[in-house]
Short mmCIF file of C-alpha atoms in Angstrom, two decimals:
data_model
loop_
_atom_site.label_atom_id
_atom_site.label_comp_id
_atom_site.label_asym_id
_atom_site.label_seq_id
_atom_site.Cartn_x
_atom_site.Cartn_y
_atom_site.Cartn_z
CA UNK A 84 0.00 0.00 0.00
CA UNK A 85 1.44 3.24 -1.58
CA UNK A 86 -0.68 6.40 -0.47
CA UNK A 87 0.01 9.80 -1.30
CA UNK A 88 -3.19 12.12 -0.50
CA UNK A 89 -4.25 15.37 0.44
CA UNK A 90 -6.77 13.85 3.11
CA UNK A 91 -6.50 12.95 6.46
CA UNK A 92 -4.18 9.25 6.80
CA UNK A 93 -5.79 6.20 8.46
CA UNK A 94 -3.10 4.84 10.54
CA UNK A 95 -5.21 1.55 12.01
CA UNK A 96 -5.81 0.82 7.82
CA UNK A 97 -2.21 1.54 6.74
CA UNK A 98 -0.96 -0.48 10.07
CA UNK A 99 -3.81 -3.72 8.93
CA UNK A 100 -2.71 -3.98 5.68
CA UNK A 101 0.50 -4.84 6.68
CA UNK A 102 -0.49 -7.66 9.19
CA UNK A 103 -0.06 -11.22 8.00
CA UNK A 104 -0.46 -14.55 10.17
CA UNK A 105 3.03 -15.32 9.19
CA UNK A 106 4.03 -12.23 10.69
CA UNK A 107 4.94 -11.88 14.28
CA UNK A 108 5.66 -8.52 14.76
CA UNK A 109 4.09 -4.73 13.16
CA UNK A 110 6.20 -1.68 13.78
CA UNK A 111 4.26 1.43 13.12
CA UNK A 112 5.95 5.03 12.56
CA UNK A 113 3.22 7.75 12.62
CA UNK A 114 5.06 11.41 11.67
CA UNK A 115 2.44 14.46 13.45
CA UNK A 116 2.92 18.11 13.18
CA UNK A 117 4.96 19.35 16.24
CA UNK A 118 3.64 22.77 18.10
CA UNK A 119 7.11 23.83 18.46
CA UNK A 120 10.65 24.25 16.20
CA UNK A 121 13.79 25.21 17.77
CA UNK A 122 11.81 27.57 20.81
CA UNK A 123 8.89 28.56 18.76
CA UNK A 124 5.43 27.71 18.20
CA UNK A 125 4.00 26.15 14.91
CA UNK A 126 0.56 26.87 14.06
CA UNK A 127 0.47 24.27 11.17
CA UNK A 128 2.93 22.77 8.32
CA UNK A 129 2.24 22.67 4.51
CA UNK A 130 3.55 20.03 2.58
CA UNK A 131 3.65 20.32 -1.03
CA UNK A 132 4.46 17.12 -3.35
CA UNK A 133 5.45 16.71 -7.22
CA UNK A 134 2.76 13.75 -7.41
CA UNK A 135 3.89 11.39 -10.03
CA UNK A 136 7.53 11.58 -8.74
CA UNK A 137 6.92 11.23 -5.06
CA UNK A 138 4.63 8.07 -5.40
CA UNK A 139 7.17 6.60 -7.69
CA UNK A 140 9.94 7.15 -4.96
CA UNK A 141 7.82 5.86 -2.24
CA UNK A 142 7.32 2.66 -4.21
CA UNK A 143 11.42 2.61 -4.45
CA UNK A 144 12.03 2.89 -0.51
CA UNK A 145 9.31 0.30 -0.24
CA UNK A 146 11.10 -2.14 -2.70
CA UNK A 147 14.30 -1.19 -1.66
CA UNK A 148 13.47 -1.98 2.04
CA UNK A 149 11.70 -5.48 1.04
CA UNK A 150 15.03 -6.25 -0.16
CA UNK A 151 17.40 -5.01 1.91
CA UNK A 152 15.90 -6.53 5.32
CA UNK A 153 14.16 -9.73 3.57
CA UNK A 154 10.96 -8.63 4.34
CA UNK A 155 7.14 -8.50 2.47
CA UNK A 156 4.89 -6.01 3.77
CA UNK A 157 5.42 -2.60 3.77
CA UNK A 158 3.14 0.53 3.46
CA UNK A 159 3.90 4.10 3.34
CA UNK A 160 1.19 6.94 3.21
CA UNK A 161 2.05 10.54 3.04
CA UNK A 162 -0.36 13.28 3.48
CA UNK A 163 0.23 16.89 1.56
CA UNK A 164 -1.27 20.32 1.92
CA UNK A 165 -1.95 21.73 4.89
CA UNK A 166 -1.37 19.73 8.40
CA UNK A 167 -2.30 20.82 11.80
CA UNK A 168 -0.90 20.49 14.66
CA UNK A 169 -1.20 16.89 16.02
CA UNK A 170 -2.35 15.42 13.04
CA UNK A 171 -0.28 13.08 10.95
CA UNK A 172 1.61 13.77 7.99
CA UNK A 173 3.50 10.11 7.12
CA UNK A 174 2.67 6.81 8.23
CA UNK A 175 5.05 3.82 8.01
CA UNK A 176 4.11 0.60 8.70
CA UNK A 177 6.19 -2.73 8.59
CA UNK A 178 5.61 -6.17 9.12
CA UNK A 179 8.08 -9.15 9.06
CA UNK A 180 8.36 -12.67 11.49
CA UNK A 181 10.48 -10.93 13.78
CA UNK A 182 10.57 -7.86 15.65
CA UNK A 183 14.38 -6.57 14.87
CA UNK A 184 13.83 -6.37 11.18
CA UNK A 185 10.52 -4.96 11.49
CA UNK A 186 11.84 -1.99 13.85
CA UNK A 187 15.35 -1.58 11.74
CA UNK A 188 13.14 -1.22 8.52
CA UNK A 189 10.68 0.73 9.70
CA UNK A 190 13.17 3.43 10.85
CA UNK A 191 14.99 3.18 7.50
CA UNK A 192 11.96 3.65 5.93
CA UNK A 193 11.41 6.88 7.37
CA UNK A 194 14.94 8.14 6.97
CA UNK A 195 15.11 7.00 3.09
CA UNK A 196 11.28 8.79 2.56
CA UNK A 197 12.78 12.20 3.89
CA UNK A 198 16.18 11.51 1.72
CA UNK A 199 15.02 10.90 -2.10
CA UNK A 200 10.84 11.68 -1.85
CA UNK A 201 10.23 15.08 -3.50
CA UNK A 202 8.01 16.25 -1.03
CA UNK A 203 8.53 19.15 0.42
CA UNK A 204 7.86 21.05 4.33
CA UNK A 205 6.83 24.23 5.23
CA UNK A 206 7.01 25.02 8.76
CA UNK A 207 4.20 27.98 9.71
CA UNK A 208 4.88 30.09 12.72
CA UNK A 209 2.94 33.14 14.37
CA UNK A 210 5.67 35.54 12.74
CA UNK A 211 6.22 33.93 9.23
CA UNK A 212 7.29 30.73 7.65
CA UNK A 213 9.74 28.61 6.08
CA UNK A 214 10.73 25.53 4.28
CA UNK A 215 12.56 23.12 6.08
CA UNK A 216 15.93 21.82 4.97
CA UNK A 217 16.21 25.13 2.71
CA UNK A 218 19.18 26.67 4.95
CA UNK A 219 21.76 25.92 2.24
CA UNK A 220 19.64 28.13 0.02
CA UNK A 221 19.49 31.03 2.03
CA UNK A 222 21.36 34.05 0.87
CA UNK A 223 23.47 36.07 3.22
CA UNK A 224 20.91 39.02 3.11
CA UNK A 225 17.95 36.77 4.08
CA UNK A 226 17.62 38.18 7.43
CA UNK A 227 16.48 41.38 5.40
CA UNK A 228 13.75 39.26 3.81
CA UNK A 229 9.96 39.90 4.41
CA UNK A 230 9.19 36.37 5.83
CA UNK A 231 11.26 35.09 9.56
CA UNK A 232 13.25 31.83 9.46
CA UNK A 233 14.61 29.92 12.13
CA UNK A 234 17.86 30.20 13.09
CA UNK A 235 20.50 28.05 11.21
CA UNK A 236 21.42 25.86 14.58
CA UNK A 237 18.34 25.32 14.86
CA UNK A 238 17.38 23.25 12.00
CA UNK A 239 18.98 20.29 12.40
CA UNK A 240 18.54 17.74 9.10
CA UNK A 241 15.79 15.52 9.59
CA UNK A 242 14.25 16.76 12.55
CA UNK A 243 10.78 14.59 13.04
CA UNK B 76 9.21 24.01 -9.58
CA UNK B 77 8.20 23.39 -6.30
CA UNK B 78 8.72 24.88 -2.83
CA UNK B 79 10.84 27.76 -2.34
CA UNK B 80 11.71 27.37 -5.97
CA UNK B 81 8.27 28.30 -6.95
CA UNK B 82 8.03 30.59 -4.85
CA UNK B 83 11.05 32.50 -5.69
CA UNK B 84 10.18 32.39 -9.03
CA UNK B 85 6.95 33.43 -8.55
CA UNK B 86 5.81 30.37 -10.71
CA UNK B 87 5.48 27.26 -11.15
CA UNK B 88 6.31 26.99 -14.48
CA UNK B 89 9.22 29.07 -16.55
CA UNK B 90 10.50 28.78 -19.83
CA UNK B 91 13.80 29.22 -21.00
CA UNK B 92 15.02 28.55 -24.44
CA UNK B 93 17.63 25.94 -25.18
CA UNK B 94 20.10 25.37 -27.76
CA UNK B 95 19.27 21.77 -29.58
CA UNK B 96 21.47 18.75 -27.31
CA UNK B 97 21.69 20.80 -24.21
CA UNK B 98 21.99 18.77 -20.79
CA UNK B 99 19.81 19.64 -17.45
CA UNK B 100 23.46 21.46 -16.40
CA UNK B 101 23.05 23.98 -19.22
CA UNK B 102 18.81 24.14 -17.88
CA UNK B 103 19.42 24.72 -14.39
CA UNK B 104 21.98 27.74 -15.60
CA UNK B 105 19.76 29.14 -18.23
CA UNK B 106 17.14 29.34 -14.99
CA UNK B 107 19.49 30.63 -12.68
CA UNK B 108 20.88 33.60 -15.32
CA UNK B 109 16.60 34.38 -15.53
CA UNK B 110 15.95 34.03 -11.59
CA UNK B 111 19.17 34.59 -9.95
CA UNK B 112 17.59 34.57 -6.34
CA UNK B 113 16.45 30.90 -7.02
CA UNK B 114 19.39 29.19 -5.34
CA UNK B 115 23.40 30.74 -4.15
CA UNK B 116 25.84 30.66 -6.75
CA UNK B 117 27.61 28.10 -4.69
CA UNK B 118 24.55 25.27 -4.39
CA UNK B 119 24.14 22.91 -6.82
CA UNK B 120 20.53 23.13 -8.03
CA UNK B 121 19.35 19.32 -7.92
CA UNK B 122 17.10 18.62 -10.82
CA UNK B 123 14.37 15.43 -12.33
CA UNK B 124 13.83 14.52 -15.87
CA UNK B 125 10.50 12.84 -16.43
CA UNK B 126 10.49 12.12 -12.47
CA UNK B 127 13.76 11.00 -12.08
CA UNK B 128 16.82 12.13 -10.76
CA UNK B 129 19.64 13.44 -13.41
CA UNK B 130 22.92 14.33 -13.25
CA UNK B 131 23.66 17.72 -14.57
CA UNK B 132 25.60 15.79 -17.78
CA UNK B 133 22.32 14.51 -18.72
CA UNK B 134 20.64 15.29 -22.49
CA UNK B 135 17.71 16.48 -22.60
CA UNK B 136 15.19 15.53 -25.58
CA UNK B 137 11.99 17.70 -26.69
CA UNK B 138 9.45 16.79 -24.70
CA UNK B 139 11.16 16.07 -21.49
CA UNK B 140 9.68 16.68 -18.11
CA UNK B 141 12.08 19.10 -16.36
CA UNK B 142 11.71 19.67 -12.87
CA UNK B 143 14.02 21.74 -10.11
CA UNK B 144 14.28 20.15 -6.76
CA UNK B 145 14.66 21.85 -3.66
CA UNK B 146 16.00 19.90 -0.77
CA UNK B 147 13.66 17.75 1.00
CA UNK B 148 13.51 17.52 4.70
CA UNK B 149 16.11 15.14 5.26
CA UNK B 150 18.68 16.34 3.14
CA UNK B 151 19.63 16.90 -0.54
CA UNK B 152 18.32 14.06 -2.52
CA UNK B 153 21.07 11.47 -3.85
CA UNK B 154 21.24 9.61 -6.70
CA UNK B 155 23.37 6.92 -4.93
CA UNK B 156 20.48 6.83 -2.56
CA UNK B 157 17.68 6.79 -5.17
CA UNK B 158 19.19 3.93 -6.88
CA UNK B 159 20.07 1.52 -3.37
CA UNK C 291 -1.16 3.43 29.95
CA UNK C 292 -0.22 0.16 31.57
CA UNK C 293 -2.73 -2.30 30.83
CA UNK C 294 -3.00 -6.48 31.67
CA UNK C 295 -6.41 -7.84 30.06
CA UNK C 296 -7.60 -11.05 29.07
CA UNK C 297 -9.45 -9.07 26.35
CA UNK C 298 -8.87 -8.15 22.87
CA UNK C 299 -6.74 -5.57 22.57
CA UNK C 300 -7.39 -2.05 20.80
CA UNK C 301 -4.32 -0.83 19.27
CA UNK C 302 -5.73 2.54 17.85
CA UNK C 303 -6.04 3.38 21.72
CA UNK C 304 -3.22 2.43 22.81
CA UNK C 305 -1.01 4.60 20.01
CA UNK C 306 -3.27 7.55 20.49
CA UNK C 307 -2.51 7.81 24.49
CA UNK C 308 0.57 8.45 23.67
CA UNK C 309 0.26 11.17 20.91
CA UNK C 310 0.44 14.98 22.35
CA UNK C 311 1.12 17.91 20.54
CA UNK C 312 4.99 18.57 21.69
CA UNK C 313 5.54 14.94 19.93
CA UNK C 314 6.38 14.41 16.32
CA UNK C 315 6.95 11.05 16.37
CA UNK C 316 4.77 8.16 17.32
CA UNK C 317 6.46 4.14 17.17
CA UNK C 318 4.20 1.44 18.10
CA UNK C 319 5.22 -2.50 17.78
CA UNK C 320 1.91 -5.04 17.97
CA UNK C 321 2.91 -8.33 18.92
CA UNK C 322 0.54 -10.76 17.18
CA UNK C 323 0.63 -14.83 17.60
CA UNK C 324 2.45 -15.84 14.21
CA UNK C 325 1.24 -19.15 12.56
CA UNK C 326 4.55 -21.07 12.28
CA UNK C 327 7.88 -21.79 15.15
CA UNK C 328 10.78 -23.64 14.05
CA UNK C 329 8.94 -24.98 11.00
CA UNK C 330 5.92 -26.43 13.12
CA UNK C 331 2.09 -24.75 12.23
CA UNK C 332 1.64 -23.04 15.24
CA UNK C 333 -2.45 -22.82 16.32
CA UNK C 334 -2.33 -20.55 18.94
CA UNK C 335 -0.57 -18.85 22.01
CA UNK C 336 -1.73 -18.84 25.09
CA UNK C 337 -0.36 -16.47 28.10
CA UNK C 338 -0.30 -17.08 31.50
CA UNK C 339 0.80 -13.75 33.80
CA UNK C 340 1.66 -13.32 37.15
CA UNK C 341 -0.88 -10.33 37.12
CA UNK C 342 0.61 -8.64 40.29
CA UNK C 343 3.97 -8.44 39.42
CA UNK C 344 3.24 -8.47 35.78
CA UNK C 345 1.63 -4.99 35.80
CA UNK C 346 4.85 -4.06 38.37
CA UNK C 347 7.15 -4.94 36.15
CA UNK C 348 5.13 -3.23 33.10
CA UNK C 349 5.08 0.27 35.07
CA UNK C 350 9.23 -0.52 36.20
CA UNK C 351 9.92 -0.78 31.95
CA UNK C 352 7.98 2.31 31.50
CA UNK C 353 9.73 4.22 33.98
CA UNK C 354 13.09 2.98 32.92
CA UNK C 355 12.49 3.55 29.24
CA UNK C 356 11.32 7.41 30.26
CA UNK C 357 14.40 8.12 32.21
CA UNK C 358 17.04 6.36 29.86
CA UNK C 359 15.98 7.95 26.60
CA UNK C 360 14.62 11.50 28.27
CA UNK C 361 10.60 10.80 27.02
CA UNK C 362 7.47 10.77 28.50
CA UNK C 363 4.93 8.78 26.44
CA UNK C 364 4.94 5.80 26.67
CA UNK C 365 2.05 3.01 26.91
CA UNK C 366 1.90 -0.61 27.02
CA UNK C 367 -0.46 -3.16 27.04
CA UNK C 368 0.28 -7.49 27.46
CA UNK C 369 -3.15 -9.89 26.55
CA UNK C 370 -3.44 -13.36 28.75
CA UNK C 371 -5.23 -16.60 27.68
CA UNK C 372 -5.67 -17.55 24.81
CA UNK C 373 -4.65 -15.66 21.56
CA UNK C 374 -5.41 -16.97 18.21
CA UNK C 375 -3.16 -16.38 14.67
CA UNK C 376 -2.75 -12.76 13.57
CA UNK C 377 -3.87 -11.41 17.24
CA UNK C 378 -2.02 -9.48 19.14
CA UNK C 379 -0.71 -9.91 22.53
CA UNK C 380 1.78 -7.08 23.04
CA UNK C 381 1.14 -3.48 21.98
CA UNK C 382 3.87 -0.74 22.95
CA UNK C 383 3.70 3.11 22.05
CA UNK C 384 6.32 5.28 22.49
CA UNK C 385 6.25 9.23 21.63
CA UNK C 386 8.83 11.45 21.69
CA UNK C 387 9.60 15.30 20.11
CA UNK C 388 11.91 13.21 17.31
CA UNK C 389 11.73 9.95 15.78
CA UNK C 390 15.43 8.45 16.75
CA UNK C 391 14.05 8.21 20.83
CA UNK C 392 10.86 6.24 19.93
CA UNK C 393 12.29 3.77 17.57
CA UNK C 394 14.91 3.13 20.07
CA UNK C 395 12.74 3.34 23.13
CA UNK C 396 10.22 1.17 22.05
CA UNK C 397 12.59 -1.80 20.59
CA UNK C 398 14.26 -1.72 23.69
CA UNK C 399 10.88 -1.41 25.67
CA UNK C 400 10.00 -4.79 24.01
CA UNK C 401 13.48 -6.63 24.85
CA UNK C 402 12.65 -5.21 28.31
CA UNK C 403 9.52 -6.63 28.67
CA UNK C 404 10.43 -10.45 27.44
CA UNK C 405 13.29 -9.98 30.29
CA UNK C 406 11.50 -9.08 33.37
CA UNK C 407 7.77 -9.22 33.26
CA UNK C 408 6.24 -12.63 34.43
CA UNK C 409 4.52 -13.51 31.65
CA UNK C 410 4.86 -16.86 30.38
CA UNK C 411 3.85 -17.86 26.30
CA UNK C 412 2.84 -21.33 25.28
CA UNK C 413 2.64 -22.18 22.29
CA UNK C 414 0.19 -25.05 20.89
CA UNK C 415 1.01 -27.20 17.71
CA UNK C 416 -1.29 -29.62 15.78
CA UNK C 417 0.17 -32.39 18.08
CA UNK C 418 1.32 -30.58 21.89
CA UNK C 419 2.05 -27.58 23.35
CA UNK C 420 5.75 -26.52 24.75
CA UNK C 421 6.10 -23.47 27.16
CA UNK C 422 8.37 -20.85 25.50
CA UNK C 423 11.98 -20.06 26.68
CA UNK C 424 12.12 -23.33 28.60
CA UNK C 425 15.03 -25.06 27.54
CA UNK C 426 16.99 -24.85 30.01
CA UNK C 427 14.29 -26.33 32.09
CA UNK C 428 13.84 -29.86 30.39
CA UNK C 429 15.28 -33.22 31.07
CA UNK C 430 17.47 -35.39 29.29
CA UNK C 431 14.70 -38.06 28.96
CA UNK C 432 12.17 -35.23 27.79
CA UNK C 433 12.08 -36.69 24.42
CA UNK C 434 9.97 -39.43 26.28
CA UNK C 435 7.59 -36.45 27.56
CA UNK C 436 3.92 -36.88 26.26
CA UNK C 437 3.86 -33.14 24.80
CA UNK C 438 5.92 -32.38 21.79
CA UNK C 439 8.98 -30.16 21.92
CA UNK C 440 10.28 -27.63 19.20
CA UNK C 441 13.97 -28.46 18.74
CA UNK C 442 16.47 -26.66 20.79
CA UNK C 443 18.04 -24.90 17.51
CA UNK C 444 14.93 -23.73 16.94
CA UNK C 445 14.15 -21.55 19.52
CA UNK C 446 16.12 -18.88 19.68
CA UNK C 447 15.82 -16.18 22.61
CA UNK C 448 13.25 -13.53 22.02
CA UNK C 449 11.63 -14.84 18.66
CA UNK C 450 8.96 -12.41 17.80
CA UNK D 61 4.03 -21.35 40.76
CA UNK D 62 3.00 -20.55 37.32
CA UNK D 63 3.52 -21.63 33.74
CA UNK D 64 5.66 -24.55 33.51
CA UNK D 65 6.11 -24.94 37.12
CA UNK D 66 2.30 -25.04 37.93
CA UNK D 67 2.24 -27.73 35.29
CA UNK D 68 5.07 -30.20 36.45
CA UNK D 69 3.66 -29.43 40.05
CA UNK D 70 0.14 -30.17 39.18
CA UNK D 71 -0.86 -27.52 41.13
CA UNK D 72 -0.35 -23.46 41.59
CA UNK D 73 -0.24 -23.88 45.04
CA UNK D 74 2.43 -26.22 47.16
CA UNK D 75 2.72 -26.33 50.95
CA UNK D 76 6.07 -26.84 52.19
CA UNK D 77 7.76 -26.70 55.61
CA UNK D 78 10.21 -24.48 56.68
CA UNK D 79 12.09 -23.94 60.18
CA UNK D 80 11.94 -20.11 61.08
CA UNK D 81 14.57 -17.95 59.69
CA UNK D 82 14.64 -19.56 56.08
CA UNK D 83 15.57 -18.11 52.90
CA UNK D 84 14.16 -18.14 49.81
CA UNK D 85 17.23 -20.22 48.64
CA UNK D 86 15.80 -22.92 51.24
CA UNK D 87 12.41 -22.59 49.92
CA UNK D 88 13.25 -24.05 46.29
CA UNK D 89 15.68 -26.32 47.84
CA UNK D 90 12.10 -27.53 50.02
CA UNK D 91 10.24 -27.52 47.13
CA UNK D 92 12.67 -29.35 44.82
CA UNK D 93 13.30 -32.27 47.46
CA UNK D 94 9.13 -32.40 46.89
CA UNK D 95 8.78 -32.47 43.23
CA UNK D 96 12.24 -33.54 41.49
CA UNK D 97 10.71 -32.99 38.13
CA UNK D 98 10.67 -29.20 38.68
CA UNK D 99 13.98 -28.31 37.15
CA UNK D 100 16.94 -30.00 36.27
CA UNK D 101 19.36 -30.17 39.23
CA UNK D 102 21.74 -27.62 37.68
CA UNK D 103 19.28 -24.87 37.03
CA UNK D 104 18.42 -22.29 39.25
CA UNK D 105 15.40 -21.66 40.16
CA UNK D 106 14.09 -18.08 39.98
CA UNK D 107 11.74 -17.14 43.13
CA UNK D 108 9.95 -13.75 43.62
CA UNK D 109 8.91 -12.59 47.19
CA UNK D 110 5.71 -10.11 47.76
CA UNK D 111 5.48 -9.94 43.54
CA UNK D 112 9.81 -8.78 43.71
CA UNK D 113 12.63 -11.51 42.49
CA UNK D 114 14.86 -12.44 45.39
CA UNK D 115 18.22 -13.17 45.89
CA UNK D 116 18.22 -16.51 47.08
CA UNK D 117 19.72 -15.50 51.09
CA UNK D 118 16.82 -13.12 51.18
CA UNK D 119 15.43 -14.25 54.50
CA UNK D 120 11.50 -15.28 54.80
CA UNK D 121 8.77 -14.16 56.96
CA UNK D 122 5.66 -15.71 57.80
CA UNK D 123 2.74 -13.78 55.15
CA UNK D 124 5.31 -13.85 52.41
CA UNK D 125 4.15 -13.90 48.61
CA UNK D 126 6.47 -16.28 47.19
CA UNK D 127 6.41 -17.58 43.83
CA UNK D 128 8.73 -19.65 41.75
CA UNK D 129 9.40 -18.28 37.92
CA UNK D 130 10.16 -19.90 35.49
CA UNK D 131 12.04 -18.59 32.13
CA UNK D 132 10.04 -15.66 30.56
CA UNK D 133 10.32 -15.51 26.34
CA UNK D 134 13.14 -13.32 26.69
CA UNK D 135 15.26 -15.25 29.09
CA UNK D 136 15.84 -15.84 32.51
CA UNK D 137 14.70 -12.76 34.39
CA UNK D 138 17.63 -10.95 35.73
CA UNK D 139 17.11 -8.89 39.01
CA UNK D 140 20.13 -6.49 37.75
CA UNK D 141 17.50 -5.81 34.56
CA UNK D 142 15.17 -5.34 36.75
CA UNK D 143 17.10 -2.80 38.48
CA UNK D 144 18.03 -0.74 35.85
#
């Protein structure tokens, strides 16, 4: 199961799908909008997606994965547009006979999705916005610039 | 374009004009010379034909879906990762 | 959430008592009875707790987990009795501000739990039943026993 | 006694004897001399006291909870884990 929608995710459906009676063990990653980024407060995040590419990639860290840790079930679903605080934005859900596999993939999952997925963040705060993981794109006069960004140390790669 | 891309260029789509057997290298720098607040001179503007990673060496063929990429959340996308 | 039922277990409930909106990343491993050990057709579990200490012990791993990985979400819940294929017995949630702490916690939170909580799994075959993690326990003459007995290579330490 | 104890037993409960000032080290020694079929002579047997596992010179008193455990799925429970 491959899901890339602009409506709210299912995570008992994504999670089900995956669960097989050969299976012992179902790790389940859910990613939800934080209220806070480096000391201040997020009202909501926007994530914007080029469609045909992203589901394409999703379908590679899923095939990738099922090689790579010898497993079968695997389902990713990503929500885009506007997410609110507390709701969920990616769901990753991994099955396999034993539990080590299942929690190694699952966390590989989520780190290969924000690596090679064109889909991208925008963080919204009281004062302004920005996209996440843009720092290296910044010019030296952005401070100058009409919307606020977080502070450089502050955006650590891969933050959620 | 997507993102911050789109954004800075105030579109989603642009248009450049290209000399026949040009390579997404020679794109990306026809965009840049158009919208030079897209990206520092010093980053490497990643970019996808027909939803795929390409190296900047790449030819590009009429018809050719040509997208910039602007880093996604964790990290600039690879192609060594793409293709594990 | 600690909880030690004889009941079905809900894991939408469990993974939501955990979500809040300072958290941005939700893990949560289901346990469910898988339908093969060691190459026999397994028909069902069934768990036996010491419900007392059981729960104890279930509160001590939450504790631990919250003070060695800094977080302060995190739920469990351990079925008794009988479970059939594909249900689960073991549900843990762990939420945290970033993903790394959760996928850690809650692995570990599992090996924890199959360590120190009195809870004891039986598994049934078409022809007997063996009681899991007993090896050590048998006789030399057990071959002779009227239940049947998964090989010793087959049973490795912490299967599921 | 639970599990695979309760089994071999035939019974959760079992009355044994003790002379005052016993540990729980006598206790499984008492209830091994009883039913020989417990455990194999060279494994210990793990004994919790008031729903806590005990160190086997941990002395008794009368009202005690005391229960023998067997293996859980993980492995023998360790009161150092426990600890932690």
């Amino acid at each position: 199961m491959i899901i890339l929608t602009d409506e709210p995710l299912d995570a008992a459906a994504v999670t089900d799908s995956v669960r097989r009676d050969g299976n012992g063990a179902v790790v389940t990653f859910l990613g939800t909008t934080r209220d806070n980024f480096g000391g201040k407060t997020v009202t909501r995040l926007e994530y914007e997606a080029y469609d045909a590419m992203a589901v394409k990639k999703l379908q590679e860290v899923r095939d990738s994965l099922c090689r790579d840790y010898g497993i079968a079930d695997v389902a990713i679903a990503h929500r885009t547009g506007r997410v609110d605080v507390g709701h969920i934005s990616l769901i990753v859900a991994v099955a396999s006979p034993h539990r080590r596999e299942a929690f190694e993939a699952c966390h590989e999952a989520v780190n290969r999705i924000k690596t090679i997925v064109p889909i991208w963040k925008k963080e919204w705060f009281a004062d302004g916005s920005r996209w996440v993981a843009c720092e290296d794109h910044e010019f030296a006069d952005e401070a100058e610039h009409t919307h606020a960004h977080a502070e450089r140390h502050a955006a650590p790669v891969g933050d959620d | 374009m997507f993102a911050l891309y789109r954004e800075r260029a105030g579109s989603a789509l642009v248009s450049v004009e290209l000399p026949e057997g040009s390579t997404a290298g020679d794109l990306t720098a026809a965009v840049r010379a158009e919208y030079p607040r897209l990206a520092p001179p010093e980053v490497r503007i990643v970019v996808a034909v027909n939803a795929e990673y390409a190296d900047d060496d790449q030819p590009l063929c009429p018809g050719d879906e040509v997208c910039l990429i602007p880093p996604v959340s964790g990290g600039m996308p690879m192609r060594e990762a793409a293709r594990r």
